[in-house]
XYZ file of C-alpha atoms in Angstrom:
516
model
C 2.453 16.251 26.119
C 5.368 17.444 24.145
C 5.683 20.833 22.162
C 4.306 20.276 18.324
C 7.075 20.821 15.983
C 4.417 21.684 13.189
C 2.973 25.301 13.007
C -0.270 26.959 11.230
C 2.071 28.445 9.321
C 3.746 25.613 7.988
C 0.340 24.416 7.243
C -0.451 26.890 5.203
C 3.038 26.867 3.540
C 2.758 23.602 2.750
C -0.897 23.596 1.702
C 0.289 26.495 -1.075
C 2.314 23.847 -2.321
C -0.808 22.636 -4.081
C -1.527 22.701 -8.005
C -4.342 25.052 -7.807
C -5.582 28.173 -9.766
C -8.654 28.751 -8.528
C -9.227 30.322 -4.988
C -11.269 27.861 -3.449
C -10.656 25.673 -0.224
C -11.936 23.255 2.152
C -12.066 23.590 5.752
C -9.851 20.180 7.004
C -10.814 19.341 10.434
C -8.534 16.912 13.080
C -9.603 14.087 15.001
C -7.625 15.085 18.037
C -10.535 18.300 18.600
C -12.877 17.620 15.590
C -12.192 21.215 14.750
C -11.380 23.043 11.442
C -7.353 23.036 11.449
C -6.205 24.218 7.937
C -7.624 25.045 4.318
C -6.267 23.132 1.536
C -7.143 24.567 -1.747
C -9.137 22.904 -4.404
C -7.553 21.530 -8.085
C -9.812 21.569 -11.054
C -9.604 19.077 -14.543
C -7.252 22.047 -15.894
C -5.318 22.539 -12.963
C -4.702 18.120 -13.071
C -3.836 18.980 -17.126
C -1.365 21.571 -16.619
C 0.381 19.313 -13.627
C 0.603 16.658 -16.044
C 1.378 18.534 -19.030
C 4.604 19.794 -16.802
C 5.768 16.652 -15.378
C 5.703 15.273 -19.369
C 8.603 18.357 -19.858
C 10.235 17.455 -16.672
C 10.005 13.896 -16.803
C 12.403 13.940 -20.170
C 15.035 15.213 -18.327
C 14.944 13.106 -15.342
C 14.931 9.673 -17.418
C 18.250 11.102 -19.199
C 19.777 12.027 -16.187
C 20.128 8.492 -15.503
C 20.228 5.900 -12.402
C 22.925 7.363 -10.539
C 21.656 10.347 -10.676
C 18.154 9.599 -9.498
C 19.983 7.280 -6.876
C 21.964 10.415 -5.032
C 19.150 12.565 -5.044
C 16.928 9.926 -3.560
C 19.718 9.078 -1.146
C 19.546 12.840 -0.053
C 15.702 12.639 0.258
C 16.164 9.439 2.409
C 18.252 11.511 5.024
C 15.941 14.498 5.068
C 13.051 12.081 6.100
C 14.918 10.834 8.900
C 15.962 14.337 9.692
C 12.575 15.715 9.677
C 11.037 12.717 11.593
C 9.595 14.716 14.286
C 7.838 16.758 12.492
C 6.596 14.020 9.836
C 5.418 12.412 12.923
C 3.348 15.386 13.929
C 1.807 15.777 10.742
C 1.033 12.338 10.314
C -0.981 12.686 14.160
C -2.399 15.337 13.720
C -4.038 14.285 10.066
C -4.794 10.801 10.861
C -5.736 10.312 14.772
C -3.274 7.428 14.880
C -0.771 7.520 17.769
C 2.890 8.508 17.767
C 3.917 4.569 17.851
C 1.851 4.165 14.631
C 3.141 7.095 13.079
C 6.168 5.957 13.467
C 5.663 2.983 11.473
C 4.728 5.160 8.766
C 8.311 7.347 8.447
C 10.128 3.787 8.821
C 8.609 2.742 5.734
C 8.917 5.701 3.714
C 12.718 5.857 4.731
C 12.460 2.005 3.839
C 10.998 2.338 0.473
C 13.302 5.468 -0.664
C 16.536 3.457 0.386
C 15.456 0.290 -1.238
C 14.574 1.690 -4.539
C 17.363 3.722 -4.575
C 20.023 1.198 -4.066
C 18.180 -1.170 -6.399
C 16.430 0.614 -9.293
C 19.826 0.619 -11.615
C 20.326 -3.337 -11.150
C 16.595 -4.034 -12.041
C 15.747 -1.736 -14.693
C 19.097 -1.221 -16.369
C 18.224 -3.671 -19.447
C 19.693 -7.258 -20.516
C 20.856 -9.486 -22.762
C 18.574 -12.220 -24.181
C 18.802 -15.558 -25.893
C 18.563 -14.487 -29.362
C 16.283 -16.726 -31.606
C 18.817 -18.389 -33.734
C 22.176 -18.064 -31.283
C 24.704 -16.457 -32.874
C 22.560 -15.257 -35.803
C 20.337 -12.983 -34.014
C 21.585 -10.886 -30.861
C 18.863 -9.708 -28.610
C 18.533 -6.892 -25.768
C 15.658 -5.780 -23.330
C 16.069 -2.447 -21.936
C 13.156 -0.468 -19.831
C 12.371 2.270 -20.658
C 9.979 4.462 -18.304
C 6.082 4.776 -18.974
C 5.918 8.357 -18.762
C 3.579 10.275 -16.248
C 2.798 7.985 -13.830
C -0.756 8.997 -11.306
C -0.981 8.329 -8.198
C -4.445 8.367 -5.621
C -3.977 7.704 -1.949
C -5.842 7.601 0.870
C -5.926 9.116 4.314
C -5.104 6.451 6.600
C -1.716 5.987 5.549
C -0.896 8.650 3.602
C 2.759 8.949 4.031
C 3.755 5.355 3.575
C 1.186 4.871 0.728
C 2.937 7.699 -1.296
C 6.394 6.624 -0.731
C 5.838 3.341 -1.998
C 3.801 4.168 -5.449
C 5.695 7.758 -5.966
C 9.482 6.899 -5.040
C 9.840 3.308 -7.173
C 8.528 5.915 -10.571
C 10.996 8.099 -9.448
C 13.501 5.728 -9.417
C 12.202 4.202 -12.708
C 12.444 8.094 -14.380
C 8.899 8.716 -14.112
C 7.221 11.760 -13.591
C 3.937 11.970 -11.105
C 0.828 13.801 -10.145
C -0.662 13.026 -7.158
C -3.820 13.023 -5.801
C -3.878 13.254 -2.132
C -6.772 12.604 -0.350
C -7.767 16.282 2.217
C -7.194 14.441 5.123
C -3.665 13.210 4.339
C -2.781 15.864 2.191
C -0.077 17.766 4.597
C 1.980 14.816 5.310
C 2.264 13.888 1.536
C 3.244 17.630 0.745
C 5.729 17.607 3.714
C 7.483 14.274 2.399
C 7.040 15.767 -0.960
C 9.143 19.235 0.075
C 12.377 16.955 1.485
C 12.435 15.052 -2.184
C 12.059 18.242 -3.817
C 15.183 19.562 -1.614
C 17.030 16.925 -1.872
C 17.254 17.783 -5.850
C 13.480 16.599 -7.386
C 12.247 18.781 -9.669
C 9.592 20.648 -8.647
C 7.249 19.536 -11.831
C 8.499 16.332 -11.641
C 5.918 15.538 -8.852
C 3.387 17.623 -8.497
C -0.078 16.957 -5.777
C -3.749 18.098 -6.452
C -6.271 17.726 -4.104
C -10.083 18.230 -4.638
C -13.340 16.225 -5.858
C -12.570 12.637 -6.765
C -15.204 13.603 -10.092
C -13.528 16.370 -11.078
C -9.639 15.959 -10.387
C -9.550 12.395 -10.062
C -11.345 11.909 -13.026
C -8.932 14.272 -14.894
C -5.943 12.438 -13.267
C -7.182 9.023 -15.102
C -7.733 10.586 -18.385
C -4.139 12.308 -18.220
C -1.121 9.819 -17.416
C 0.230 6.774 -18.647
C 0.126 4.629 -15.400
C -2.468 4.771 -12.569
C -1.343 3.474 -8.767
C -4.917 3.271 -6.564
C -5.423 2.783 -3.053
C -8.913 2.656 -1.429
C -11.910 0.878 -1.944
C -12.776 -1.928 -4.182
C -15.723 -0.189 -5.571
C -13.420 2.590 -6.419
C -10.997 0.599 -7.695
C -13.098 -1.175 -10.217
C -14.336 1.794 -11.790
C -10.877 3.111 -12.263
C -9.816 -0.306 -13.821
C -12.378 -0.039 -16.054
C -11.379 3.824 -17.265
C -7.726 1.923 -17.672
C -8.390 -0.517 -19.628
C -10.640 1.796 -22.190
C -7.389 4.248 -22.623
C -5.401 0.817 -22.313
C -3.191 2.095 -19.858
C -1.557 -0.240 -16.562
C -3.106 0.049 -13.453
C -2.018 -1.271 -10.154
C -4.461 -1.437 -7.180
C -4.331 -2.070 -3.749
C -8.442 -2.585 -2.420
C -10.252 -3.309 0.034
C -9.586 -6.553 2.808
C -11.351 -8.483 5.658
C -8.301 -10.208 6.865
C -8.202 -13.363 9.058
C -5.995 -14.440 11.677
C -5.761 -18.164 12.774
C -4.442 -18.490 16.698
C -3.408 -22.480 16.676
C -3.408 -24.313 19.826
C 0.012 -24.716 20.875
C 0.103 -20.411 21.138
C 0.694 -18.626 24.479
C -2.325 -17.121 24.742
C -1.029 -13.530 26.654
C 1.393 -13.295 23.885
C -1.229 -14.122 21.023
C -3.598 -11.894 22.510
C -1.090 -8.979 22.382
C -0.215 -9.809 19.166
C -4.065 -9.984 18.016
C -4.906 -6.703 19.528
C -2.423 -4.493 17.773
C -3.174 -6.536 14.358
C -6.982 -5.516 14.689
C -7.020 -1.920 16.330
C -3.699 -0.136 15.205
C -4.455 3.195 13.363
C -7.879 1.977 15.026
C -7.987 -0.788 12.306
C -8.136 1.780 9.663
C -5.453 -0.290 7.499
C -5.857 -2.251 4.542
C -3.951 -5.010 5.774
C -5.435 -4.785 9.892
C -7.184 -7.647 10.955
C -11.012 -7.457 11.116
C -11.703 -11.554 11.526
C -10.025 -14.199 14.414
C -10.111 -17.979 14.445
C -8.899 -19.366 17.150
C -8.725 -22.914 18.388
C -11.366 -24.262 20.686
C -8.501 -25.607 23.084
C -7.073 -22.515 23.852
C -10.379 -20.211 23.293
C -10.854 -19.604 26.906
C -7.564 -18.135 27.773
C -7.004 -16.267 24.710
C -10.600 -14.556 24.669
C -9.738 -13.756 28.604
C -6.663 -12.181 27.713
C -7.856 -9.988 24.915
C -10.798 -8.487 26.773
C -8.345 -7.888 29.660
C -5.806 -6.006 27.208
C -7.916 -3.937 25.312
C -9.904 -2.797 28.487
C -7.045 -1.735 29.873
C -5.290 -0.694 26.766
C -4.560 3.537 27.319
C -6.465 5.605 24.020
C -5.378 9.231 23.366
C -4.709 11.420 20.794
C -1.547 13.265 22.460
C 1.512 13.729 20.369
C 3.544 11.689 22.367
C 4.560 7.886 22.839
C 1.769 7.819 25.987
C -1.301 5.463 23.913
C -1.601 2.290 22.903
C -4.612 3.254 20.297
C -5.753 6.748 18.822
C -8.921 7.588 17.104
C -11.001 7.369 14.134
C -9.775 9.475 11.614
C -13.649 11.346 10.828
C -16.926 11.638 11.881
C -18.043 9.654 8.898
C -15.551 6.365 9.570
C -17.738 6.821 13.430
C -20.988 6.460 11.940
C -19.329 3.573 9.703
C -18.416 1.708 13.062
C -21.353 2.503 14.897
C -23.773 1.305 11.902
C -21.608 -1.987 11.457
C -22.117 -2.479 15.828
C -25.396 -1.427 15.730
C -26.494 -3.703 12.626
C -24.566 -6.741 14.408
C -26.402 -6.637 17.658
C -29.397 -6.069 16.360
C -29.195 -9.443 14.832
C -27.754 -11.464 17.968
C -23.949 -10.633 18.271
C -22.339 -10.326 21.590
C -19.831 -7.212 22.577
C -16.947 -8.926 24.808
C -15.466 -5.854 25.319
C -15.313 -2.098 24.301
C -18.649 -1.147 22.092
C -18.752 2.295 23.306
C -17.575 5.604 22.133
C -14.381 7.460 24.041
C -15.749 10.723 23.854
C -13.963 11.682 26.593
C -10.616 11.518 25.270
C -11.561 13.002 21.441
C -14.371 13.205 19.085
C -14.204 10.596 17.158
C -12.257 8.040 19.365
C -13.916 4.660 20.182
C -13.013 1.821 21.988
C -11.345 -1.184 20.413
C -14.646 -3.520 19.926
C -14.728 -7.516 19.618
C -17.478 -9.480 18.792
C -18.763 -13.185 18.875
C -21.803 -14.760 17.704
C -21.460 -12.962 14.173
C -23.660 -14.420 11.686
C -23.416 -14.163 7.636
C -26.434 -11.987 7.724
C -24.745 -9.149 9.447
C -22.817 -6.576 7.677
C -19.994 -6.906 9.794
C -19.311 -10.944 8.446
C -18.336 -9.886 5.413
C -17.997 -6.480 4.816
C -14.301 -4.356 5.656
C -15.506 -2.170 8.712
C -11.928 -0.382 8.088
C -12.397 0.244 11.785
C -11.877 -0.365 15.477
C -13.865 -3.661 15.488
C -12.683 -7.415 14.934
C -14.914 -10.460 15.017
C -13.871 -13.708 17.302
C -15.095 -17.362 15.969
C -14.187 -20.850 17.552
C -12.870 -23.287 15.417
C -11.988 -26.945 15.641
C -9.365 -27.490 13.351
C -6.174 -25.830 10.990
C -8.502 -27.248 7.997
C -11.539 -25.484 9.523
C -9.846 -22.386 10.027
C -8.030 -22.044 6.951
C -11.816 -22.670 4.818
C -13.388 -20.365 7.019
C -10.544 -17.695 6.117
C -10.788 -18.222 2.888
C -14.581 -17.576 2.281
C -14.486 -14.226 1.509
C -14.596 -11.860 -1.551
C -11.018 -10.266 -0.354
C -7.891 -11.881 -0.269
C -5.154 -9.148 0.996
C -3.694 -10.030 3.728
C -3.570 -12.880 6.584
C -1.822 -14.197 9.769
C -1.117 -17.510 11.360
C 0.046 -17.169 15.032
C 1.627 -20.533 16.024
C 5.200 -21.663 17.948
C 5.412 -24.277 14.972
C 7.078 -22.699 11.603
C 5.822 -26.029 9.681
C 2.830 -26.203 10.589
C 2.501 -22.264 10.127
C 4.428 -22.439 7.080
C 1.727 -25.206 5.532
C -1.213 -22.986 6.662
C -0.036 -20.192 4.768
C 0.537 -22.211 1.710
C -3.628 -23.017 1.652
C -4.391 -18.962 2.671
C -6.048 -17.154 -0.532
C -4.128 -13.982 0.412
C -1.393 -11.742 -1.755
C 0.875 -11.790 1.923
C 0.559 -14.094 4.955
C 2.179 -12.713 8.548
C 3.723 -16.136 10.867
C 3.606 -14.952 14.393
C 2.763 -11.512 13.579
C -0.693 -9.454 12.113
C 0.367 -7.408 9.084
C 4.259 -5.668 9.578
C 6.594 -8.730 8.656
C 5.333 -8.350 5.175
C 4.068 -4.591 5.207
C 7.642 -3.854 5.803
C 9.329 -5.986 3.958
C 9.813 -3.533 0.854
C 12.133 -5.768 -1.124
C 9.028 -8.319 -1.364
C 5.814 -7.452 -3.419
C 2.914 -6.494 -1.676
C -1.224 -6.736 -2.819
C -4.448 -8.852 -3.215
C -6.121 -11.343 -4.507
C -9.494 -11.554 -5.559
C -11.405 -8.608 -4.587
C -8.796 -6.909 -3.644
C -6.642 -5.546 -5.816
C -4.633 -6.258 -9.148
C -0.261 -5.733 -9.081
C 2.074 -5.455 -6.697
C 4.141 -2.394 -5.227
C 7.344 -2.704 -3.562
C 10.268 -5.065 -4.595
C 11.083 -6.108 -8.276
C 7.409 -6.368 -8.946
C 6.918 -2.506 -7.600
C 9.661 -1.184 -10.024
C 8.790 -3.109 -12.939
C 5.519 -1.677 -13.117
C 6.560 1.810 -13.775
C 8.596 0.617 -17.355
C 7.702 -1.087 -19.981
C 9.920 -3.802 -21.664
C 11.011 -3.010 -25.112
C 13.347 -5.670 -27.047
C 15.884 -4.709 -29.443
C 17.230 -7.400 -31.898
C 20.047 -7.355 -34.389
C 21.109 -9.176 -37.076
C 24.903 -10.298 -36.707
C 25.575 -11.245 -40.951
C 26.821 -14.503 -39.702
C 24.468 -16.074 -41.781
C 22.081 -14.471 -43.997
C 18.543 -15.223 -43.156
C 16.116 -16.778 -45.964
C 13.803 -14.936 -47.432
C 12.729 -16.545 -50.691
C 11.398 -19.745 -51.026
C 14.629 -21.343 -52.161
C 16.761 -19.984 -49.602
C 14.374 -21.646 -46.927
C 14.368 -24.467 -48.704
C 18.170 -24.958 -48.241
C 17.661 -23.955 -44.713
C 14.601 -25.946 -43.726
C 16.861 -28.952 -42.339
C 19.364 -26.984 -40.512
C 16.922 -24.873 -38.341
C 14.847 -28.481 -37.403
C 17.808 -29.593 -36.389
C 18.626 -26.987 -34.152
C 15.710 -26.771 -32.741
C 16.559 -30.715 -31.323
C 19.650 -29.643 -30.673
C 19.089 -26.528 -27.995
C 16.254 -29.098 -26.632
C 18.823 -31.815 -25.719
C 21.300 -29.437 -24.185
C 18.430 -27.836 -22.350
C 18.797 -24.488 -24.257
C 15.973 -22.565 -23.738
């Protein structure tokens, strides 16, 4: 196994990077040992106040500074992440249980999102003209102008990619943030955090808390002008509910039970492949991983027999190295989650084709990947997000069967279609209630595609981050009209008298030219 690049006291130094006043701390254990590893300190309601009430100051100067400003320093932050890979990568390991491979995905994206917005934020959000209401009487602008303090709540699983693509589009947009990092995540987001703030951020201009979701979380929603979510769709609807009492945006990214349909005409060695890392990467602790396959009866044989066979012999470990194909669970709590979802489904009549078992040989918390048949709607595991290292097969008999039995859920946030036809995968994915829909892949075509907009449906989750849809929610839209004086308009009853015909005739006019 390779040196680590991260030390305890870099942990510490980066944990003091915290808004806190107070002296307390939590003890954060990691999945690799299930041991204590580093204290992070605690944020109270003030602590979240005084964050905010700084980024406000520093967020003034930031939106003057203007696009090509933010672009350059974001540019700089871009190169530092890509500089500091290895130890990102560490971090991100050591936090989360995932392995090095999956980590990997995670400083891809954040370079990803930081480039993108960069290079784009000026052509989106610079303003435009717009079609005045009487042309040539009336000349109209939009500009954008940034909502303020924007706060952001991530998770743990994916705590580094998460951030980047809520806290570098505000950036962009000349927001300010205050993040909320979830303990178990909360040294990656700090150590992306440091190369932004070196690369020219202002230190105010985002600042992290960590601590009780009542107490700074709760602050955090009461505070700023914008609130990004990601977790649980039971959290999620009680912070949609705070927003829309202060009347402030919200965007949310919630919960998912995503399908995959395997057609007939697949290879079934490559599908299975393709199945097993969409279901058990980062252990299936993803919002967009794959908890539910349909597969055609025709090929159900070879493509069950080739899944068992690749995720029995798939290699779990929790080295910091490229060495595994799967890690671990990231806490003892999302064990007992898997274990009660198992236990519940056999109980009831499901059949374990392979794994069911914890890997307590290789780590605490580790498990092995775990698929099931003969699931039943009374079992938790039908419809509920496990959000972990277990994936339920059914047999199907057609694309229309499939695509129905996808489709009856609560969550729509992500699907996959794996199929050698693009038509006939391309017409699937038209009928799939999902925000994005993978061909020939589980979840990364469209996780990182960060030009494209990315989120749910239904239960899970309301707005999009990344691409135009990502920036645009950080400003809001504010039209400016002037008057040219080429013609006076009425404002007494004779003057719209005179007018009357004119303006009902240009009204048919723009319609037969197709003026809008």
């Amino acid at each position: 196994m390779r040196a680590q690049t991260a030390s305890p006291a870099l942990f510490a130094s980066l944990a003091d990077d915290v808004v806190a006043s107070g002296s307390d701390t939590i003890s954060v254990p990691v999945p690799a040992t299930g041991e204590p590893h580093h204290d992070l300190p605690r944020s109270s309601g003030d602590d979240v106040r005084d964050a905010v009430s700084r980024a406000r100051l520093a967020q003034l100067a930031w939106a003057r500074a203007g696009f090509a400003h933010r672009r350059r320093v974001l540019l700089r932050a871009h190169d530092l992440i890509l500089q500091r890979s290895d130890l990102l990568l560490d971090l991100i390991q050591t936090e989360s249980g995932k392995t090095r491979g999956q980590a990997l995905e995670e400083v891809f994206e954040a370079a990803s999102v930081t480039r993108y917005n960069a290079l784009t934020a000026a052509a989106t959000l610079r303003g435009r003209r717009a079609r005045g209401g009487i042309p040539l009487v009336v000349s109209t602008r939009v500009r954008y102008a940034p909502k303020g303090v924007v706060g952001v709540i991530t998770p743990w699983n994916y705590a580094l990619s998460l951030a980047a693509m809520d806290v570098v589009p505000a950036l962009a947009a000349g927001c300010a943030v205050v993040q909320k990092a979830d303990d178990q995540g909360a040294l990656s987001i700090l150590a992306l955090r440091r190369a932004f703030i070196e690369a020219g951020v202002p230190e105010a201009l985002w600042a992290v808390v960590a601590g009780e979701a009542a107490e700074a979380g709760e602050a955090l929603t009461d505070e700023v002008d914008y609130i990004c979510f990601t977790g649980s769709t039971a959290t999620g609807r009680r912070i949609a509910e705070k927003a829309g009492r202060r009347l402030v945006g919200a965007s949310l990214e919630l919960g998912g039970k995503n399908a995959m349909i395997v057609l007939d005409d697949v290879d079934p060695e490559q599908a299975a492949a393709d199945a097993a890392y969409a279901c058990f990467a980062a252990m299936g602790q993803l919002c967009v991983s794959i908890e539910r396959i349909y597969v055609h009866r025709r090929i159900a044989g070879p493509f069950q027999r080739a899944l068992v066979a690749r995720l029995r012999d798939a290699r779990i470990g929790t080295s910091l190295d490229f060495e595994s194909d799967f890690g671990s669970l990231a806490s003892s709590a999302q064990l007992e989650r898997v274990r009660s979802h198992l236990d519940d489904a056999v109980a009831k009549g499901a059949t374990v084709l392979v794994g069911g078992e914890p890997r307590t040989d290789v780590g605490p918390w580790c498990f092995s990947p775990t698929v099931l048949t003969g699931v039943t709607p009374e079992m938790r595991v039908y419809g509920e997000e496990t959000f972990g290292a277990i994936a339920s097969l059914y047999v199907v008999d057609s694309d229309e069967e499939a695509v129905l039995a996808a489709n009856a859920s609560e969550y729509g946030l992500n699907a996959s279609v794996l199929t050698r036809s693009t038509s006939r995968g391309r017409r699937i994915a038209d009928s799939l209630a999902a925000g994005s829909v993978n061909l020939g892949e589980g979840y990364r075509g469209s996780f990182s595609s960060v030009a494209a907009p990315m989120g749910g449906v239904k239960a899970s989750g309301v707005g999009r981050r990344n691409g135009r849809e990502g920036l645009l929610r950080f400003v809001e839209p504010v039209t400016v009209s002037r008057a040219t004086g080429l013609l006076q308009l009425p404002r007494t009853g004779g003057e719209f008298r005179v007018l009357a015909g004119p303006f009902l005739l240009l009204a048919r006019v723009l319609k037969a030219i197709r003026r809008a």
